[in-house]
PDB file of C-alpha atoms and ligand atoms in Angstrom:
ATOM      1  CA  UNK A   1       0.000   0.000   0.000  1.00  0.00           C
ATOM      2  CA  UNK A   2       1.768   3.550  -0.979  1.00  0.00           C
ATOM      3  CA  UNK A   3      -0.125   6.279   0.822  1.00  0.00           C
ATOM      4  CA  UNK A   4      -0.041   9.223  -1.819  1.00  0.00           C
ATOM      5  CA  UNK A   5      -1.698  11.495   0.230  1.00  0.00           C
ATOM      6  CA  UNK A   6      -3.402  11.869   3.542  1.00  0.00           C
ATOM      7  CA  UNK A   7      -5.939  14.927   4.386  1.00  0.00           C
ATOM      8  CA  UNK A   8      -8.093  15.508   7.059  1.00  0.00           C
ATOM      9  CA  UNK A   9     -11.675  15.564   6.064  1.00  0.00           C
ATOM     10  CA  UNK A  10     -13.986  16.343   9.299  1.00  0.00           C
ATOM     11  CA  UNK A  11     -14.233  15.805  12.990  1.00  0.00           C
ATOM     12  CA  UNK A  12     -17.575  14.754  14.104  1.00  0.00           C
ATOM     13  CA  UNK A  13     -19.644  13.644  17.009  1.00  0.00           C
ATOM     14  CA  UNK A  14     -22.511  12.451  15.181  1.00  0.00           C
ATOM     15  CA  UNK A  15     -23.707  10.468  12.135  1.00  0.00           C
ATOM     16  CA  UNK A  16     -24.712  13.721  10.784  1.00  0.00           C
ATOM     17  CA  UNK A  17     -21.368  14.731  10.331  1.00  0.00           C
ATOM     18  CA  UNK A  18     -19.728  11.094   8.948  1.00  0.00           C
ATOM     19  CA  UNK A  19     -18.612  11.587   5.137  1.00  0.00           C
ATOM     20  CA  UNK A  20     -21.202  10.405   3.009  1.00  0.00           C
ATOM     21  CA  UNK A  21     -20.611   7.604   0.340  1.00  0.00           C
ATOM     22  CA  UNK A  22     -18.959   4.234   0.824  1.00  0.00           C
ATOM     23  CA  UNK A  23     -15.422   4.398   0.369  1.00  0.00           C
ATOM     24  CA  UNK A  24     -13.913   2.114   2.597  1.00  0.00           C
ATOM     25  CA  UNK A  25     -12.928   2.899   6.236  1.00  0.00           C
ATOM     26  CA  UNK A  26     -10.376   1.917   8.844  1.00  0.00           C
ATOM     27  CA  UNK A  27     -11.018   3.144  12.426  1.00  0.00           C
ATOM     28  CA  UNK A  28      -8.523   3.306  15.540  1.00  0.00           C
ATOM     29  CA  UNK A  29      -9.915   2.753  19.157  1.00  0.00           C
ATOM     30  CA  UNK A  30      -8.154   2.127  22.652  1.00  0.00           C
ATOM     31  CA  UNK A  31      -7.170   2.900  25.756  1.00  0.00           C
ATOM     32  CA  UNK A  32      -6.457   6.520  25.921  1.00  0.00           C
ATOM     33  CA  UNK A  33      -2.733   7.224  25.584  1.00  0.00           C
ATOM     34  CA  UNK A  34      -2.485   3.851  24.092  1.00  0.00           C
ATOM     35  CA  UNK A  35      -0.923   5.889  20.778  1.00  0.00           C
ATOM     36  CA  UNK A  36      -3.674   5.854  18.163  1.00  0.00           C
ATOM     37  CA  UNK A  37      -2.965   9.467  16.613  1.00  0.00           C
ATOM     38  CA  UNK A  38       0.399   8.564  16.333  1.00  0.00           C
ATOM     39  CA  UNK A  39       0.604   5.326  14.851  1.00  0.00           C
ATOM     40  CA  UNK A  40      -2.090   7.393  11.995  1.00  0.00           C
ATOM     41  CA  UNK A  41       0.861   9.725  11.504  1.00  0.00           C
ATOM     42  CA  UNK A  42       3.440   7.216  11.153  1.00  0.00           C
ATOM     43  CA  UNK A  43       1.459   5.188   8.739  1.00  0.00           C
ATOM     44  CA  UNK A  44       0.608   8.422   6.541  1.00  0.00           C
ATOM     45  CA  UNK A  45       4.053   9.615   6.766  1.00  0.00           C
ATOM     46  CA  UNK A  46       2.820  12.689   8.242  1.00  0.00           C
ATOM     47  CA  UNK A  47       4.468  14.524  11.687  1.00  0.00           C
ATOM     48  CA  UNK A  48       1.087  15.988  13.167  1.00  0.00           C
ATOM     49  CA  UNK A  49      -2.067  14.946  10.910  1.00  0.00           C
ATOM     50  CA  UNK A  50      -3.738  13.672  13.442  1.00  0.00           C
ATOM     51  CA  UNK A  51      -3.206  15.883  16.739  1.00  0.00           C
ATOM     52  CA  UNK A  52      -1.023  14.041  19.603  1.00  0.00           C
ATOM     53  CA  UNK A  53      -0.746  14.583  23.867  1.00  0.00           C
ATOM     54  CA  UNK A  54       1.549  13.420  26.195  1.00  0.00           C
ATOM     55  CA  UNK A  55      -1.221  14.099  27.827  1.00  0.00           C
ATOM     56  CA  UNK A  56      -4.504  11.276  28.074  1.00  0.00           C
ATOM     57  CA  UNK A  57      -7.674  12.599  26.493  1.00  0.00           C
ATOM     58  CA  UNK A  58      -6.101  14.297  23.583  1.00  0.00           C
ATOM     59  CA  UNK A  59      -8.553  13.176  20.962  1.00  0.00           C
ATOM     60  CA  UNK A  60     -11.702  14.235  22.139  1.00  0.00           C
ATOM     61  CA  UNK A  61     -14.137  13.604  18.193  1.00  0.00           C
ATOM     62  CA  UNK A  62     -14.233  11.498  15.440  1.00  0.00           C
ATOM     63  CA  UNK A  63     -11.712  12.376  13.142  1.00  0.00           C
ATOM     64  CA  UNK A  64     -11.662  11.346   9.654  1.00  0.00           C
ATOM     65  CA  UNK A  65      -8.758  11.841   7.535  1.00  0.00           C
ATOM     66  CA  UNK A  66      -8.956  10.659   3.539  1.00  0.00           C
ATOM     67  CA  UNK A  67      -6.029   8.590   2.294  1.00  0.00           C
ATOM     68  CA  UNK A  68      -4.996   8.240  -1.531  1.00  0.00           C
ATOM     69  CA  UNK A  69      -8.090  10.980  -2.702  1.00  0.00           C
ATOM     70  CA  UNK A  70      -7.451  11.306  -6.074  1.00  0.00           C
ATOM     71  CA  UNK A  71      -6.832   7.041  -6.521  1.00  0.00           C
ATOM     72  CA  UNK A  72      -8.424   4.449  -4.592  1.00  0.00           C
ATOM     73  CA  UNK A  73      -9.226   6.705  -1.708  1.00  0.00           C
ATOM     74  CA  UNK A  74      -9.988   4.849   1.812  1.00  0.00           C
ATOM     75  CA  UNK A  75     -10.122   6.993   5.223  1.00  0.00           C
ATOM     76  CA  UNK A  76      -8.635   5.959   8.293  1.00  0.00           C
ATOM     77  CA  UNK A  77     -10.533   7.112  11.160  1.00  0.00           C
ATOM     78  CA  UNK A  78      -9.040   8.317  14.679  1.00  0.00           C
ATOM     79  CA  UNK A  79     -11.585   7.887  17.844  1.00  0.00           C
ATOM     80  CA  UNK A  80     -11.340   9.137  21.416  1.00  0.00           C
ATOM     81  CA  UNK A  81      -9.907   7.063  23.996  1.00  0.00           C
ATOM     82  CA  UNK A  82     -11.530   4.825  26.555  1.00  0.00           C
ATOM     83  CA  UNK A  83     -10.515   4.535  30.148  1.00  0.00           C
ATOM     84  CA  UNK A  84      -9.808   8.003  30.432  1.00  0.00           C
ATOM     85  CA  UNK A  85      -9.980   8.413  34.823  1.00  0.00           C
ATOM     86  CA  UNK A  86      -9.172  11.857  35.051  1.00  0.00           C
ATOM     87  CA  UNK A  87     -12.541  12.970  32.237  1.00  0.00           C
ATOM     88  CA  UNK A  88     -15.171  14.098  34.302  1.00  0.00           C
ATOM     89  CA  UNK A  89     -17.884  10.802  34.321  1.00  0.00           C
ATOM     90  CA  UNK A  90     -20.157  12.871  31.808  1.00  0.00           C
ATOM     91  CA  UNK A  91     -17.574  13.667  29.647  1.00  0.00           C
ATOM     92  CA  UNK A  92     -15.942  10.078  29.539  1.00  0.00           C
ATOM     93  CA  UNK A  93     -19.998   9.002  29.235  1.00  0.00           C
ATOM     94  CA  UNK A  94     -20.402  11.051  26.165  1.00  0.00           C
ATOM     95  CA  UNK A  95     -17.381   9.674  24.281  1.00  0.00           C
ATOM     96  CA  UNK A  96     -17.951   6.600  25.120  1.00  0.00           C
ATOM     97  CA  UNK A  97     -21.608   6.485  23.643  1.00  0.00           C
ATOM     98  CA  UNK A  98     -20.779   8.254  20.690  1.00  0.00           C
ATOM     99  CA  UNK A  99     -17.746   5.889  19.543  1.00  0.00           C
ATOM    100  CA  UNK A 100     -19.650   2.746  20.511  1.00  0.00           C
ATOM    101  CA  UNK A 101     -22.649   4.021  17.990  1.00  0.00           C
ATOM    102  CA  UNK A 102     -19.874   4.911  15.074  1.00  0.00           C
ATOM    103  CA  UNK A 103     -18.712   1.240  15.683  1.00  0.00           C
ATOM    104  CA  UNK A 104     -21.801  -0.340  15.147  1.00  0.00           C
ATOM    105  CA  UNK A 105     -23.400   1.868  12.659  1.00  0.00           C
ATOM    106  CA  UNK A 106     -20.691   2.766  10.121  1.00  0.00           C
ATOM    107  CA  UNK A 107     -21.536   0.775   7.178  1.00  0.00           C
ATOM    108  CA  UNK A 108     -18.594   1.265   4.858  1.00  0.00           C
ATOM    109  CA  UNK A 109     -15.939   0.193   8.015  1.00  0.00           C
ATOM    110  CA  UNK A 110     -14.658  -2.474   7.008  1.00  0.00           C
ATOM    111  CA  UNK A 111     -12.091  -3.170  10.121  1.00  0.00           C
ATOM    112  CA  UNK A 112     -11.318  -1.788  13.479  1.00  0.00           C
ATOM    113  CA  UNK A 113      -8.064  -1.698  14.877  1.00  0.00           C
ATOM    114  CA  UNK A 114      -8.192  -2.083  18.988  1.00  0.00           C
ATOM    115  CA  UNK A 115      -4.801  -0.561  20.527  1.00  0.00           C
ATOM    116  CA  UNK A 116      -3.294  -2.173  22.860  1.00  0.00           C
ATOM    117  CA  UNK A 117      -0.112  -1.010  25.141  1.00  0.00           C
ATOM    118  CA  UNK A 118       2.329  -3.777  25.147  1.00  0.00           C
ATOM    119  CA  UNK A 119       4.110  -2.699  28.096  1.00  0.00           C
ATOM    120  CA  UNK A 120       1.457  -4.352  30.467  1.00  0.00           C
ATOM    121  CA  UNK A 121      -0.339  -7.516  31.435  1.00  0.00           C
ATOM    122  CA  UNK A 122      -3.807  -7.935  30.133  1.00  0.00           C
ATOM    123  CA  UNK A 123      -6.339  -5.032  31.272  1.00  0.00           C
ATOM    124  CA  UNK A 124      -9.784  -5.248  32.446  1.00  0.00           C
ATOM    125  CA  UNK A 125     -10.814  -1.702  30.736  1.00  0.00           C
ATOM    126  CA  UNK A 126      -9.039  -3.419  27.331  1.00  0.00           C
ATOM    127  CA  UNK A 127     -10.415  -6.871  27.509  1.00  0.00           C
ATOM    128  CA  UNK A 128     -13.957  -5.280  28.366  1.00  0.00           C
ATOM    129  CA  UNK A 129     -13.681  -3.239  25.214  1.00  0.00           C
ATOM    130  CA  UNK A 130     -13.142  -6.412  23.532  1.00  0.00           C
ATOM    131  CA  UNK A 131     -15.441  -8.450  25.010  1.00  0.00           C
ATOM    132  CA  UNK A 132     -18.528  -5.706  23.523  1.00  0.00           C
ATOM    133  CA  UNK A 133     -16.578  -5.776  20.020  1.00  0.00           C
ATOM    134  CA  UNK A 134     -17.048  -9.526  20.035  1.00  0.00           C
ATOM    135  CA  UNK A 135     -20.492  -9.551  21.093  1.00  0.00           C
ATOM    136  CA  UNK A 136     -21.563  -7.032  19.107  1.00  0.00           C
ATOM    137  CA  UNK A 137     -19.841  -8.775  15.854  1.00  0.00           C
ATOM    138  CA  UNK A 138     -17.669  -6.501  14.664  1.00  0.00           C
ATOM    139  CA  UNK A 139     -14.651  -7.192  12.490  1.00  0.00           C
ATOM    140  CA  UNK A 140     -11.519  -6.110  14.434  1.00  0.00           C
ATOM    141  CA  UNK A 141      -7.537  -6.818  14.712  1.00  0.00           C
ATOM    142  CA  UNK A 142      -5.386  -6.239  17.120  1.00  0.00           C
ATOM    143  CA  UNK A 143      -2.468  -3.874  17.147  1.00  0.00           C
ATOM    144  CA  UNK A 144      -0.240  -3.501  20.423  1.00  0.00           C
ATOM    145  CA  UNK A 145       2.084  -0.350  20.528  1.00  0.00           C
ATOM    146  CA  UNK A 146       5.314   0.872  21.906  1.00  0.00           C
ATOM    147  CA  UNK A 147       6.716  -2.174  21.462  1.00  0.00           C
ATOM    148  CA  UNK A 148      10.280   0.021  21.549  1.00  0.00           C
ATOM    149  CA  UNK A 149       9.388   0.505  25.181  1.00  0.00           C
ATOM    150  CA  UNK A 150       9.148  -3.474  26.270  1.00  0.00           C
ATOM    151  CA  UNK A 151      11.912  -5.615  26.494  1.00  0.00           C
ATOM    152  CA  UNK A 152      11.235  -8.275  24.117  1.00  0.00           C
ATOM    153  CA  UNK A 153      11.034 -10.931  26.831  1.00  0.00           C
ATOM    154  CA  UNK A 154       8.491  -8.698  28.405  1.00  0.00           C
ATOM    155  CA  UNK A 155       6.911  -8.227  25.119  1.00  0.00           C
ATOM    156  CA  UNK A 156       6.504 -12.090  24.735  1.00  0.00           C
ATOM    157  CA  UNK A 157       5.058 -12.820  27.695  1.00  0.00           C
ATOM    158  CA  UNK A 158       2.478 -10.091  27.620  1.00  0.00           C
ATOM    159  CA  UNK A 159       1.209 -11.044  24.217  1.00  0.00           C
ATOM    160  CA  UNK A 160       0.994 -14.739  25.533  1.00  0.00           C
ATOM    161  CA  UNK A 161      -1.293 -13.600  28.545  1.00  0.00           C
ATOM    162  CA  UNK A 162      -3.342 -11.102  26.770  1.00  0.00           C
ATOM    163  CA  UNK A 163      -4.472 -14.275  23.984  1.00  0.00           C
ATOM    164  CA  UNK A 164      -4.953 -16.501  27.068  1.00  0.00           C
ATOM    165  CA  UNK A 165      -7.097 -14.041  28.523  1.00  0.00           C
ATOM    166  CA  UNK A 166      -8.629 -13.418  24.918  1.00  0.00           C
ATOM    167  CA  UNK A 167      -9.732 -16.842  24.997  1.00  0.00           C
ATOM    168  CA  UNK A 168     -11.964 -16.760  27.928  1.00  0.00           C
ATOM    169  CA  UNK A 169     -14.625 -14.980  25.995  1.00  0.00           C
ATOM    170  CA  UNK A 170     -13.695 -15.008  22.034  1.00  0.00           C
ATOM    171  CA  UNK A 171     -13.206 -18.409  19.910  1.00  0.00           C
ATOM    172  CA  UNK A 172     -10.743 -17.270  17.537  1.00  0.00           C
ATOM    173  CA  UNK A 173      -7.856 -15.122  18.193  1.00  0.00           C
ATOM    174  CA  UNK A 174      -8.203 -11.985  16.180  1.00  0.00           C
ATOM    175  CA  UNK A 175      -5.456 -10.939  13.630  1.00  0.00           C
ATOM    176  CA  UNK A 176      -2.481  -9.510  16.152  1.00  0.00           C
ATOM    177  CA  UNK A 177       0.036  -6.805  14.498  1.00  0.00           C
ATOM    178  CA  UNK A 178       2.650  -5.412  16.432  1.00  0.00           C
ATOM    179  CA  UNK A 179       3.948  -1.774  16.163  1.00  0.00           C
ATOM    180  CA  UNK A 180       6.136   0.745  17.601  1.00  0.00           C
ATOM    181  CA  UNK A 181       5.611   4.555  16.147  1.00  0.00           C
ATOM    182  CA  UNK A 182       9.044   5.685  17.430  1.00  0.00           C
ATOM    183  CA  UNK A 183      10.609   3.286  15.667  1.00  0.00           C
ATOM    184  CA  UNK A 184       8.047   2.654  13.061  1.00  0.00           C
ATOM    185  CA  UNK A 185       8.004  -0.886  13.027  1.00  0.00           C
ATOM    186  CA  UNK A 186       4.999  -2.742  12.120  1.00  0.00           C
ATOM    187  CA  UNK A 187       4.075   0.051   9.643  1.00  0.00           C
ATOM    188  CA  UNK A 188       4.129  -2.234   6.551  1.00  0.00           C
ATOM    189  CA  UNK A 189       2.838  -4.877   8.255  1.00  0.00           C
ATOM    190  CA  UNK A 190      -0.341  -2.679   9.362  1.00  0.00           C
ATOM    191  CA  UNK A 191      -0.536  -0.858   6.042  1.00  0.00           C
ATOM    192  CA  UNK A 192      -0.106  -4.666   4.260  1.00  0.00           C
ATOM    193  CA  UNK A 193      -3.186  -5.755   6.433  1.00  0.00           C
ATOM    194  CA  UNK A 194      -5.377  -2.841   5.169  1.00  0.00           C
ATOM    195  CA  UNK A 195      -4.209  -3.474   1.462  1.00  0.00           C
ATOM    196  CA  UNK A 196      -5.591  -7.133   1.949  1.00  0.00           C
ATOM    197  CA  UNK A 197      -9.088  -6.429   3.088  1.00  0.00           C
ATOM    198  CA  UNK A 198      -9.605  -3.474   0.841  1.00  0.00           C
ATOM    199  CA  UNK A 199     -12.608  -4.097  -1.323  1.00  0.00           C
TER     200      UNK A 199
HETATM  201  P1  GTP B   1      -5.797   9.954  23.121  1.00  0.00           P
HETATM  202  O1  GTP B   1      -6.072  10.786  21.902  1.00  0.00           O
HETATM  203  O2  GTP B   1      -5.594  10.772  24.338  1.00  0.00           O
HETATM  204  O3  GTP B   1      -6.793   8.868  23.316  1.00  0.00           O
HETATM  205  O4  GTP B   1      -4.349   9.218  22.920  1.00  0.00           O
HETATM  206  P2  GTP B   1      -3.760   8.440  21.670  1.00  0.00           P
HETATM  207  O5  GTP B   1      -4.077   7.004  21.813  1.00  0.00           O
HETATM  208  O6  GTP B   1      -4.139   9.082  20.393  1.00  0.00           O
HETATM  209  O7  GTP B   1      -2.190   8.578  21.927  1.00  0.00           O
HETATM  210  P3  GTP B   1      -1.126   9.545  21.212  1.00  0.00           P
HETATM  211  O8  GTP B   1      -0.873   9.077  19.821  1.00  0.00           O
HETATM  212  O9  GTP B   1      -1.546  10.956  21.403  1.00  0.00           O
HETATM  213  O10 GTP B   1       0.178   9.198  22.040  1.00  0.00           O
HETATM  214  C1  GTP B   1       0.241   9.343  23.445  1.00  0.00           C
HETATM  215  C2  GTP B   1       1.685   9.473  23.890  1.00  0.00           C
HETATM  216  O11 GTP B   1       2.382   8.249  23.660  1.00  0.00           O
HETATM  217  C3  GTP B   1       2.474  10.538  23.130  1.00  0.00           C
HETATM  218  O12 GTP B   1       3.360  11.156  24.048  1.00  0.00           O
HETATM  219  C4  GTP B   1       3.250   9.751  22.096  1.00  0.00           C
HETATM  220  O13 GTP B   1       4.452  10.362  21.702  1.00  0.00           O
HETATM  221  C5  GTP B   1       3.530   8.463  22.842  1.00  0.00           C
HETATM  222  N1  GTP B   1       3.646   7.309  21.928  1.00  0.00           N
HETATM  223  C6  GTP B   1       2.724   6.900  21.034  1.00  0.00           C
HETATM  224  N2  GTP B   1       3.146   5.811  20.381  1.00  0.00           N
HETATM  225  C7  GTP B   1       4.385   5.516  20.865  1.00  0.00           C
HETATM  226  C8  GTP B   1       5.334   4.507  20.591  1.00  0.00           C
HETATM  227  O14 GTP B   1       5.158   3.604  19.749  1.00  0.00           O
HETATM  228  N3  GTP B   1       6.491   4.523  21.318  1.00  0.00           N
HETATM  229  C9  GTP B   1       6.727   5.471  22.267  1.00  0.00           C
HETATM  230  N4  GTP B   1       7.887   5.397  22.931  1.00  0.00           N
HETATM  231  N5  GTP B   1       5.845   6.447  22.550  1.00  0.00           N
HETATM  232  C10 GTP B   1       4.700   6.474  21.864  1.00  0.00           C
HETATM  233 MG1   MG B   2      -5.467  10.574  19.988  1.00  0.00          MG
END
């Protein structure tokens, strides 16, 4: 997949808002801080398309940014974090609602990518997430980030425990990419993935 060019298109909070037509979509969701907004930039070859925080609760809309326009164009879409503890409760509430209903009603998304930090053991707030993707049937894959920040020992045995725990509630193990936007590994590999299910 060569990304030509990468634009942002519109930030939304409602289906009102989504781009019309059916081009196919991609969408990001995870924990927040987990390094969605980056990994976008790293796979678009773009410093600051999508905005980044050292700070959690940086991406606060839906943001949809339109990849390859003028040939073949797809969008990959940027969400706001879950498990955000320091978002006031309505705040977090509001987010929350509005990302689970792009999920499920976003006809033209073809696959969403769930974030996961690969610095830590399996987490409840992650494997709930999960758990509602699975029940509610939605095509996903799993990408776990800052892999540049876990030893690769570390690394190992945190990707064993997080498919043991996947098992307790899903029957197959989801397609598992592994990244690191500092580095940029995995961008290929991601960017391969989305070439293959493309339409
Ligand atoms: P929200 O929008 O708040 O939900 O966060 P996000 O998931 O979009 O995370 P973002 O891309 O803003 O990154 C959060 C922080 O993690 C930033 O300081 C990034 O520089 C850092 N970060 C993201 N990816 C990586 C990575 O692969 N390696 C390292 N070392 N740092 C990373
Ligand atoms: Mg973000």
């Amino acid at each position: 997949m060569n990304i030509l060019s990468a634009e942002f298109v519109v930030s939304s909070v409602n289906s009102d808002n989504w781009p019309k037509g059916n081009i196919p979509e991609f969408a990001f969701v995870g924990r927040s801080n987990v390094g969605k907004s980056s990994l976008i930039n790293v796979l678009v070859n773009k410093r600051s398309l999508a905005k980044t925080s050292s700070m959690p609760g940086k991406t606060r809309t839906i943001n949809h940014f339109i990849i390859n326009k003028e040939k073949s164009p797809w969008y990959l879409v940027d969400l706001p974090g879950y498990g955000f503890a320091n978002a006031p409760e309505k705040e977090r509430k509001k987010w929350e609602a509005f990302t689970k209903s792009y999920l499920r009603e976003r006809e033209n998304l073809v696959c969403t990518f769930v974030l996961i930090d690969s610095r830590h053991s399996p987490q409840q707030v992650d494997l709930s997430f999960l758990k509602w993707m699975a029940e509610s049937a939605l095509p996903m894959a799993i990408i776990f980030t800052k892999t540049d920040k876990v030893k690769p020992t570390e690394l190992e045995k945190n990707l064993v425990s997080f498919d043991t725990a996947l098992g307790e509630f899903l029957d197959q193990t989801p397609n598992i990419l592994v990244t690191s936007s500092s580095s940029r590994n995995g961008r290929d590999e991601v960017l391969a993935f989305i070439s293959r299910l493309m339409p």
